[in-house]
Coordinates of C-alpha atoms and ligand atoms in Angstrom, one line a residue:
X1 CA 20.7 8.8 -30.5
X2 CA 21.0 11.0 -27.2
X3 CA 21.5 9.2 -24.4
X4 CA 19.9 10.5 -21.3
X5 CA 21.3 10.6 -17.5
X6 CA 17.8 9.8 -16.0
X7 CA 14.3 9.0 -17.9
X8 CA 11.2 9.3 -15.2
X9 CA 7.7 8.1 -16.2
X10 CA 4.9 9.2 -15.1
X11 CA 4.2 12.9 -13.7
X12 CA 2.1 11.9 -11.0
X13 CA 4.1 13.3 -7.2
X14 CA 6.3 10.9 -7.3
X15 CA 7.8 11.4 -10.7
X16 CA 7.0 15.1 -10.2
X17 CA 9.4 15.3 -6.7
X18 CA 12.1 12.7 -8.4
X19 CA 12.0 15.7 -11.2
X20 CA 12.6 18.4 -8.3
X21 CA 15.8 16.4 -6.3
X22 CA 16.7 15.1 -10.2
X23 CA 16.5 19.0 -11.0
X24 CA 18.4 20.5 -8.5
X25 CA 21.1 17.6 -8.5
X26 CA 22.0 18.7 -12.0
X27 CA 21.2 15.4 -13.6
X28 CA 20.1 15.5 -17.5
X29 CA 17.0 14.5 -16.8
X30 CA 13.7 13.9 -18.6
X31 CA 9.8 13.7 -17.3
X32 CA 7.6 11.1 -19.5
X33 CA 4.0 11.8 -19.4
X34 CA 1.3 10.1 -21.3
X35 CA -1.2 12.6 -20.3
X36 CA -0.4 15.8 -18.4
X37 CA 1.3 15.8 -14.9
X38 CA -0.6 15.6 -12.0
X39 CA -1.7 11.7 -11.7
X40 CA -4.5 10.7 -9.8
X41 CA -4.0 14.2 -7.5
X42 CA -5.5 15.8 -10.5
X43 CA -8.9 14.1 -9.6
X44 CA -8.9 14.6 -5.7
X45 CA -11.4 17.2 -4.5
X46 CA -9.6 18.3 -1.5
X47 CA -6.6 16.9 -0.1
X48 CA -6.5 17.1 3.9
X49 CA -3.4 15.2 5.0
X50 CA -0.5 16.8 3.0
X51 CA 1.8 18.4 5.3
X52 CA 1.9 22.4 5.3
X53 CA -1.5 23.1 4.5
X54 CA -3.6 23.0 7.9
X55 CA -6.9 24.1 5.6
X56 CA -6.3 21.4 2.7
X57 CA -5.8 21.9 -0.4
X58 CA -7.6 21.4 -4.2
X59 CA -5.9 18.4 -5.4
X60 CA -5.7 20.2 -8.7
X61 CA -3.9 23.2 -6.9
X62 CA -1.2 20.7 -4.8
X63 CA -0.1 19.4 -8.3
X64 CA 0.2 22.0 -9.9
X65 CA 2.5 23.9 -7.6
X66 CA 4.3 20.3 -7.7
X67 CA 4.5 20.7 -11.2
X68 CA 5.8 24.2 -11.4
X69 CA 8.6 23.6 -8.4
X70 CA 9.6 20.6 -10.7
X71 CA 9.6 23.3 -14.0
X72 CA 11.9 25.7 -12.2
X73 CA 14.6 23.3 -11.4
X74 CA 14.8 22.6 -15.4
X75 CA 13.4 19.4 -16.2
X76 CA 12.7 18.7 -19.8
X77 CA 9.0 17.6 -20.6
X78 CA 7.6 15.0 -22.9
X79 CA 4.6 14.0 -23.9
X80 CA 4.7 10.0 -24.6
X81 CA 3.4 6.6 -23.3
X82 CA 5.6 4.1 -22.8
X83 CA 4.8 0.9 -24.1
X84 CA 7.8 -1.1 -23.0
X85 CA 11.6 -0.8 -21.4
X86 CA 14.6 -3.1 -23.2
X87 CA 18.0 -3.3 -22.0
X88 CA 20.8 -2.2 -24.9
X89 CA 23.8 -2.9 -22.9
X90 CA 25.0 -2.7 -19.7
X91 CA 24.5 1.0 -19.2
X92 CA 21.7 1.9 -21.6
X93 CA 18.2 1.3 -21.2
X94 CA 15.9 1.8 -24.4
X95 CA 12.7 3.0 -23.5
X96 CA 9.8 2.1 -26.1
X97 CA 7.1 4.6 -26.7
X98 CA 3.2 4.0 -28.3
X99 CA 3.8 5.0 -31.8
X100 CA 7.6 3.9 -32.2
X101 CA 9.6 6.5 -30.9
X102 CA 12.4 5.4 -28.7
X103 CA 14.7 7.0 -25.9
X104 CA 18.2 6.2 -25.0
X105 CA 18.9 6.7 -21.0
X106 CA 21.0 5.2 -18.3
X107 CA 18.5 5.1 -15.3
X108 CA 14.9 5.2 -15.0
X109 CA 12.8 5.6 -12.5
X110 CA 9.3 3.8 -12.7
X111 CA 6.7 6.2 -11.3
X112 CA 3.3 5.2 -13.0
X113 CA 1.2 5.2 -10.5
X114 CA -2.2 3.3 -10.0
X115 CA -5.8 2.9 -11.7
X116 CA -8.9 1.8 -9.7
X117 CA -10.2 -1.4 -10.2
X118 CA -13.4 -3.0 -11.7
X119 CA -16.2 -4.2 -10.0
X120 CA -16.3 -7.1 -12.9
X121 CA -20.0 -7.7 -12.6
X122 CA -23.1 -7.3 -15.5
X123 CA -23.9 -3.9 -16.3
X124 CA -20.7 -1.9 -15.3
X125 CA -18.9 -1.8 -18.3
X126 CA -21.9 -0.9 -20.6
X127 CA -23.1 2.1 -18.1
X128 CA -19.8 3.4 -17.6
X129 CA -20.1 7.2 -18.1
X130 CA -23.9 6.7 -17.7
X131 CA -24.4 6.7 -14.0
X132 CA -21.0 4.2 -12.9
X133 CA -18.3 6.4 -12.1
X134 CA -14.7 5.6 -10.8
X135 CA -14.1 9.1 -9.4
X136 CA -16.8 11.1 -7.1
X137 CA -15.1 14.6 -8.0
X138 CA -15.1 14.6 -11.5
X139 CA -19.0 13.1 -12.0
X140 CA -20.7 13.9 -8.1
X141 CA -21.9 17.2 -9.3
X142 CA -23.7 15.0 -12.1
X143 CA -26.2 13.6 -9.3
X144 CA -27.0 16.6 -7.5
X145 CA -30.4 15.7 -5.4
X146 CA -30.4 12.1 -6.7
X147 CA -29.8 9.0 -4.8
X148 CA -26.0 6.9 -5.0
X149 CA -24.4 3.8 -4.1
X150 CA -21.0 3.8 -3.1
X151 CA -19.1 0.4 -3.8
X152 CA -16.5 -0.5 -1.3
X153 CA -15.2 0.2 2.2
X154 CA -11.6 1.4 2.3
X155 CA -10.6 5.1 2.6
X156 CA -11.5 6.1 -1.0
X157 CA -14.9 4.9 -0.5
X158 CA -16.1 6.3 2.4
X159 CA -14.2 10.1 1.6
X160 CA -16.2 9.8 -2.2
X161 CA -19.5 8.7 -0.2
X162 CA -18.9 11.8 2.3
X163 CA -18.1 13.9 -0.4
X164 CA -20.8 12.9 -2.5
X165 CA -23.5 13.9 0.1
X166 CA -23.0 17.7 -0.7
X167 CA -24.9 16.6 -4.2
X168 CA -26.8 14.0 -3.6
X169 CA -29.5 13.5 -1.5
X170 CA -29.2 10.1 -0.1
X171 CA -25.6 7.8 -0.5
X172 CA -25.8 4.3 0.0
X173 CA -22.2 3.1 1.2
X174 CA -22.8 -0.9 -0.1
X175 CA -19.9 -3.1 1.4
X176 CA -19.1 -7.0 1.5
X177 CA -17.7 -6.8 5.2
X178 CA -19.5 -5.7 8.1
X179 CA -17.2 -3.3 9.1
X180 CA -15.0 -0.5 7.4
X181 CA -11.3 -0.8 6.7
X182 CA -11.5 3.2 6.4
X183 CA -9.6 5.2 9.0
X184 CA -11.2 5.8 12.4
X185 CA -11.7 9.7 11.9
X186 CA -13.0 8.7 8.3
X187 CA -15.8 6.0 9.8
X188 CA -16.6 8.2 12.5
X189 CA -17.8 11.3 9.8
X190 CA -19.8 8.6 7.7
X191 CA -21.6 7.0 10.4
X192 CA -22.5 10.8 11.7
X193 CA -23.7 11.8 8.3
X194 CA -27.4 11.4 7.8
X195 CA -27.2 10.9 4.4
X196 CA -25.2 8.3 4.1
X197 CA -26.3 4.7 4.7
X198 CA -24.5 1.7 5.3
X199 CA -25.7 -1.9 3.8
X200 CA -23.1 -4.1 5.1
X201 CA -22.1 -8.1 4.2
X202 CA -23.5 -7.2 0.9
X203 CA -21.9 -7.2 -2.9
X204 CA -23.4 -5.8 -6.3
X205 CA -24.3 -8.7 -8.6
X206 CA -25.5 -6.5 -11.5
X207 CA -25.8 -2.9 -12.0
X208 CA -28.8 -2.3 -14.0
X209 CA -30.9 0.1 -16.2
X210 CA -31.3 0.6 -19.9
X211 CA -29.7 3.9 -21.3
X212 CA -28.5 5.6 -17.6
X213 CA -28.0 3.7 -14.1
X214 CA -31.6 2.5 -12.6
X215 CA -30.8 0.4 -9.8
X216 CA -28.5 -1.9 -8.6
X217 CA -28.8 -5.8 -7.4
X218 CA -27.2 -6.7 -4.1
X219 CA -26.4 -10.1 -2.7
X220 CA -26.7 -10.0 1.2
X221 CA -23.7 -12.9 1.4
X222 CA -25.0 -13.7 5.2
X223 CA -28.2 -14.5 4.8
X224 CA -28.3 -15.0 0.7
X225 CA -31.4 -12.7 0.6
X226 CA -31.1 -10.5 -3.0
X227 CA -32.7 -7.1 -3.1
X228 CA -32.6 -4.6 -6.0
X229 CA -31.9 -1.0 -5.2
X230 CA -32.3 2.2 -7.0
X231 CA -30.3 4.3 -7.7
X232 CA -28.9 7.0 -10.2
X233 CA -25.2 6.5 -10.0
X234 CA -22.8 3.9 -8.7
X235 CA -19.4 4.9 -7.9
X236 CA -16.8 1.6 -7.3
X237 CA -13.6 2.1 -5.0
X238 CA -12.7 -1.5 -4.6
X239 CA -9.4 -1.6 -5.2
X240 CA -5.9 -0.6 -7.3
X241 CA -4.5 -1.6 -9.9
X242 CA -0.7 -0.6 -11.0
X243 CA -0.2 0.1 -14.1
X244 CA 3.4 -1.8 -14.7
X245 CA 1.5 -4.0 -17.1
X246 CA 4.7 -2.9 -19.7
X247 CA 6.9 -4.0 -17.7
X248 CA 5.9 -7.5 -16.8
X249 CA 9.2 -10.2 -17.2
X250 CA 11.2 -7.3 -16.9
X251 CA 11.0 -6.1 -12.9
X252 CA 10.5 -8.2 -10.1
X253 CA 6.9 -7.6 -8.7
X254 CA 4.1 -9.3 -6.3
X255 CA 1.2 -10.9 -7.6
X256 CA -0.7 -7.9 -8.0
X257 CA 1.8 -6.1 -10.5
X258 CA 3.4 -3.5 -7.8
X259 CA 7.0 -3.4 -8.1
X260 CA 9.7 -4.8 -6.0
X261 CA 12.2 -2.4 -4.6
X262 CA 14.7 -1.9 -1.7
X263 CA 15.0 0.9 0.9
X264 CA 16.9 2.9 -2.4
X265 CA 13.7 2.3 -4.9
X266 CA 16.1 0.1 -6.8
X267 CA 14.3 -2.4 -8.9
X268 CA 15.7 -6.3 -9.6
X269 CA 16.9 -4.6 -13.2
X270 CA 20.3 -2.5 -12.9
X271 CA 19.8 1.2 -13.2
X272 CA 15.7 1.2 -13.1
X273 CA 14.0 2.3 -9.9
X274 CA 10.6 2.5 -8.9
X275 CA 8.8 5.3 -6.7
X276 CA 5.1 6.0 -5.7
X277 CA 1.6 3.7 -6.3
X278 CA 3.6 1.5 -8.8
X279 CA 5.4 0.1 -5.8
X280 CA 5.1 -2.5 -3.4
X281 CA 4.7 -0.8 0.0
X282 CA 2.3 -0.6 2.9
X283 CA 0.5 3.8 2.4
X284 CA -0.3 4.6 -0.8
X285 CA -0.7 8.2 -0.7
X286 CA 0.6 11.4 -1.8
X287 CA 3.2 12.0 1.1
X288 CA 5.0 8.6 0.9
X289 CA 4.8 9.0 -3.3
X290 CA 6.8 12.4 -3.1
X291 CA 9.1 10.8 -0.2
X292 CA 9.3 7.7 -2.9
X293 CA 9.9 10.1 -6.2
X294 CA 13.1 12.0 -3.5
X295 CA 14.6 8.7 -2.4
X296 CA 14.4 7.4 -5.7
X297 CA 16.1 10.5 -7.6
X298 CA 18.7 10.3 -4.5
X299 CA 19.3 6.9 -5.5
X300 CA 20.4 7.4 -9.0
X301 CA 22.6 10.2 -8.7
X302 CA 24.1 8.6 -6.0
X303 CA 24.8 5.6 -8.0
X304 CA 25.4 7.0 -11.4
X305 CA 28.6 9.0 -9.3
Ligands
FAD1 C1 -10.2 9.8 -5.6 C2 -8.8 9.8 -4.9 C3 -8.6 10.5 -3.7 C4 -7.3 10.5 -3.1 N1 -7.2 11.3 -2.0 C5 -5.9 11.4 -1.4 C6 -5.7 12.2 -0.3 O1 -6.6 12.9 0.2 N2 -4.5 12.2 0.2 C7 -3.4 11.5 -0.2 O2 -2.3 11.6 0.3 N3 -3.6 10.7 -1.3 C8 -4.8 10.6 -1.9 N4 -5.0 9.8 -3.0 C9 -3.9 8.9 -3.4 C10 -2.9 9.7 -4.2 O3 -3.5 10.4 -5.2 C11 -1.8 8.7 -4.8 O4 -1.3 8.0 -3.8 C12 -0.8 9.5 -5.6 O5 -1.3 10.2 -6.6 C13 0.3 8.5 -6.1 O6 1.2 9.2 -6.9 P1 2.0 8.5 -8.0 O7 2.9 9.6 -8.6 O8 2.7 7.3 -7.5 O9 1.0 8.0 -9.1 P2 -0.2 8.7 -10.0 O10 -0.7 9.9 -9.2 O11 -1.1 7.6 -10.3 O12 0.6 9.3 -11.3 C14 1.1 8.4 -12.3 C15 1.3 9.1 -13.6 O13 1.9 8.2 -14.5 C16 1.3 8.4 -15.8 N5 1.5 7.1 -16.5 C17 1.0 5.9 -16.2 N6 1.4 5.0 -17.1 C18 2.2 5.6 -18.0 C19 3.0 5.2 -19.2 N7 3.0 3.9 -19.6 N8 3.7 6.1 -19.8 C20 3.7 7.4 -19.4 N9 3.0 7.9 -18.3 C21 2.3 7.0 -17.6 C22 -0.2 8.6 -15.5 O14 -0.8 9.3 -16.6 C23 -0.1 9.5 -14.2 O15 0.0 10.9 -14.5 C24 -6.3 9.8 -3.7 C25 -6.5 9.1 -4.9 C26 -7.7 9.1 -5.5 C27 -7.9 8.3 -6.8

């Protein structure tokens, strides 16, 4: 079997910048998707805070310009999702894909990424796809002129919930604290909107409704009172979840499953590295992914030489 310089999984921005320095440092390099490249960019409305473009930019767009700057440097492509990561010997790593196809490489760099997280409570899993969304830009235009709670109160949630109010017509911004941990600029922009309302020290205890979302019960945790609301859709951004479920035993990580890594991306395993929303580290965001995906690919060619 070929053995391969450098193996990268995921083609989110951090796998798809690792591919550009990877690329242009010559290295015999491979990008692993399981779907196509993009990540979770692919599912951003509008991204405002990517240096060099003062008007934004479609998330779609940003990616696939990543995607193409990655092409012309000479990456080669593959569709696969790895299922797990075993060492051979000390300089070969045998990376396990879902329908038992295997690749032979002597660094990888982990660049999975992250999936939102479940509410957990009665209801979501059944109208999933029926009213409960995880992403505002792929199902807001669903709800135009209907009425939506928002579930959460961290950046994601309040830029779906502002988002959301150019379809529907009233958002409810539901959150268990009684203030936001959203950026200043971001709060400011919700609490100016008029269509967006804030129930605060409150949590979802059931989303309900028969064949689509009806309404939703809340739990005020301060005074204990329970209301019901209705609403058409719900739309949960409580949280993130890496997905390095594969490669639990084998990396060091934190509780939560993100990866452990030095200032290099180096991993506690010899010759894997990690880069982007799979890692341990304070901004999860598209500029410290892509800074992530660089250091990473600097790392192995440094320490393959
Ligand atoms: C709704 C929303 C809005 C956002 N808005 C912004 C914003 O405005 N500005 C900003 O900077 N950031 C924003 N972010 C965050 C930003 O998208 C992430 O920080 C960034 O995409 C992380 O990049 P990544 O490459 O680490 O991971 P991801 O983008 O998650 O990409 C990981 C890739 O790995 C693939 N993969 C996963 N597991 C496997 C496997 N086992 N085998 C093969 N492939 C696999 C996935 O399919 C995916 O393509 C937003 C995120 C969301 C969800």
């Amino acid at each position: 079997m070929d053995k391969k310089q450098l193996v990268i999984i995921g083609g989110g921005p951090a796998g798809l910048a690792a591919a550009i320095y990877a690329g242009r440092s010559d290295l015999d390099g491979m990008l692993l998707e399981k779907l196509s490249p993009g990540g979770q960019v692919l599912i951003t409305d509008r991204v405002d805070n990517y240096p060099g473009f003062p008007e934004g930019i479609s998330g779609f767009d940003l990616v696939d310009k990543m995607a193409a700057h990655a092409r012309k440097f000479g990456i080669e492509e593959k569709n696969g999702e790895v299922v797990s990561i075993t060492r051979q010997d000390d300089s070969s790593l045998k990376i396990n894909l879902a329908g038992d196809e295997e690749i032979l490489t002597r660094t990888i760099i982990i660049a999975t990424g992250a999936t939102h997280r479940a509410l957990g409570v009665k209801g979501e899993e059944e109208l999933t796809g029926r009213g409960v969304s995880y992403c505002a830009t792929c199902d807001g235009p669903f709800f135009r002129d209907q009425v939506v709670a928002v579930v959460g109160g961290g950046d994601s949630a309040v830029q779906e919930a502002i988002f959301l109010t150019k379809f529907a017509k009233k958002v409810y911004v539901i959150h268990r604290r009684d203030e936001l941990r959203a950026t200043k600029i971001l709060q400011k922009k919700a609490m100016e909107n008029p269509l967006i309302e804030f129930i605060w020290d409150s949590i979802v205890e059931e989303i309900m409704g028969s064949d689509s979302v009806e309404a939703v019960r809340i739990l005020n945790k301060k005074s204990g009172a329970k209301s019901t609301l209705a609403v058409q859709g719900v739309f949960i951004f409580v949280g993130i979840q890496p997905n390095t479920k594969f490669l639990r035993g084998f990396v060091d990580m934190d509780q939560g499953g993100f990866i452990k890594t030095d200032d290099w991306m180096r991993t506690s395993e010899k010759g894997v590295y990690a880069a982007g929303d799979c890692r341990l580290k304070p901004l999860l965001q598209i500029v410290t992914a892509v800074s992530d995906g660089a250091t990473a690919a600097f790392a192995v060619e440094h320490d393959l030489s």
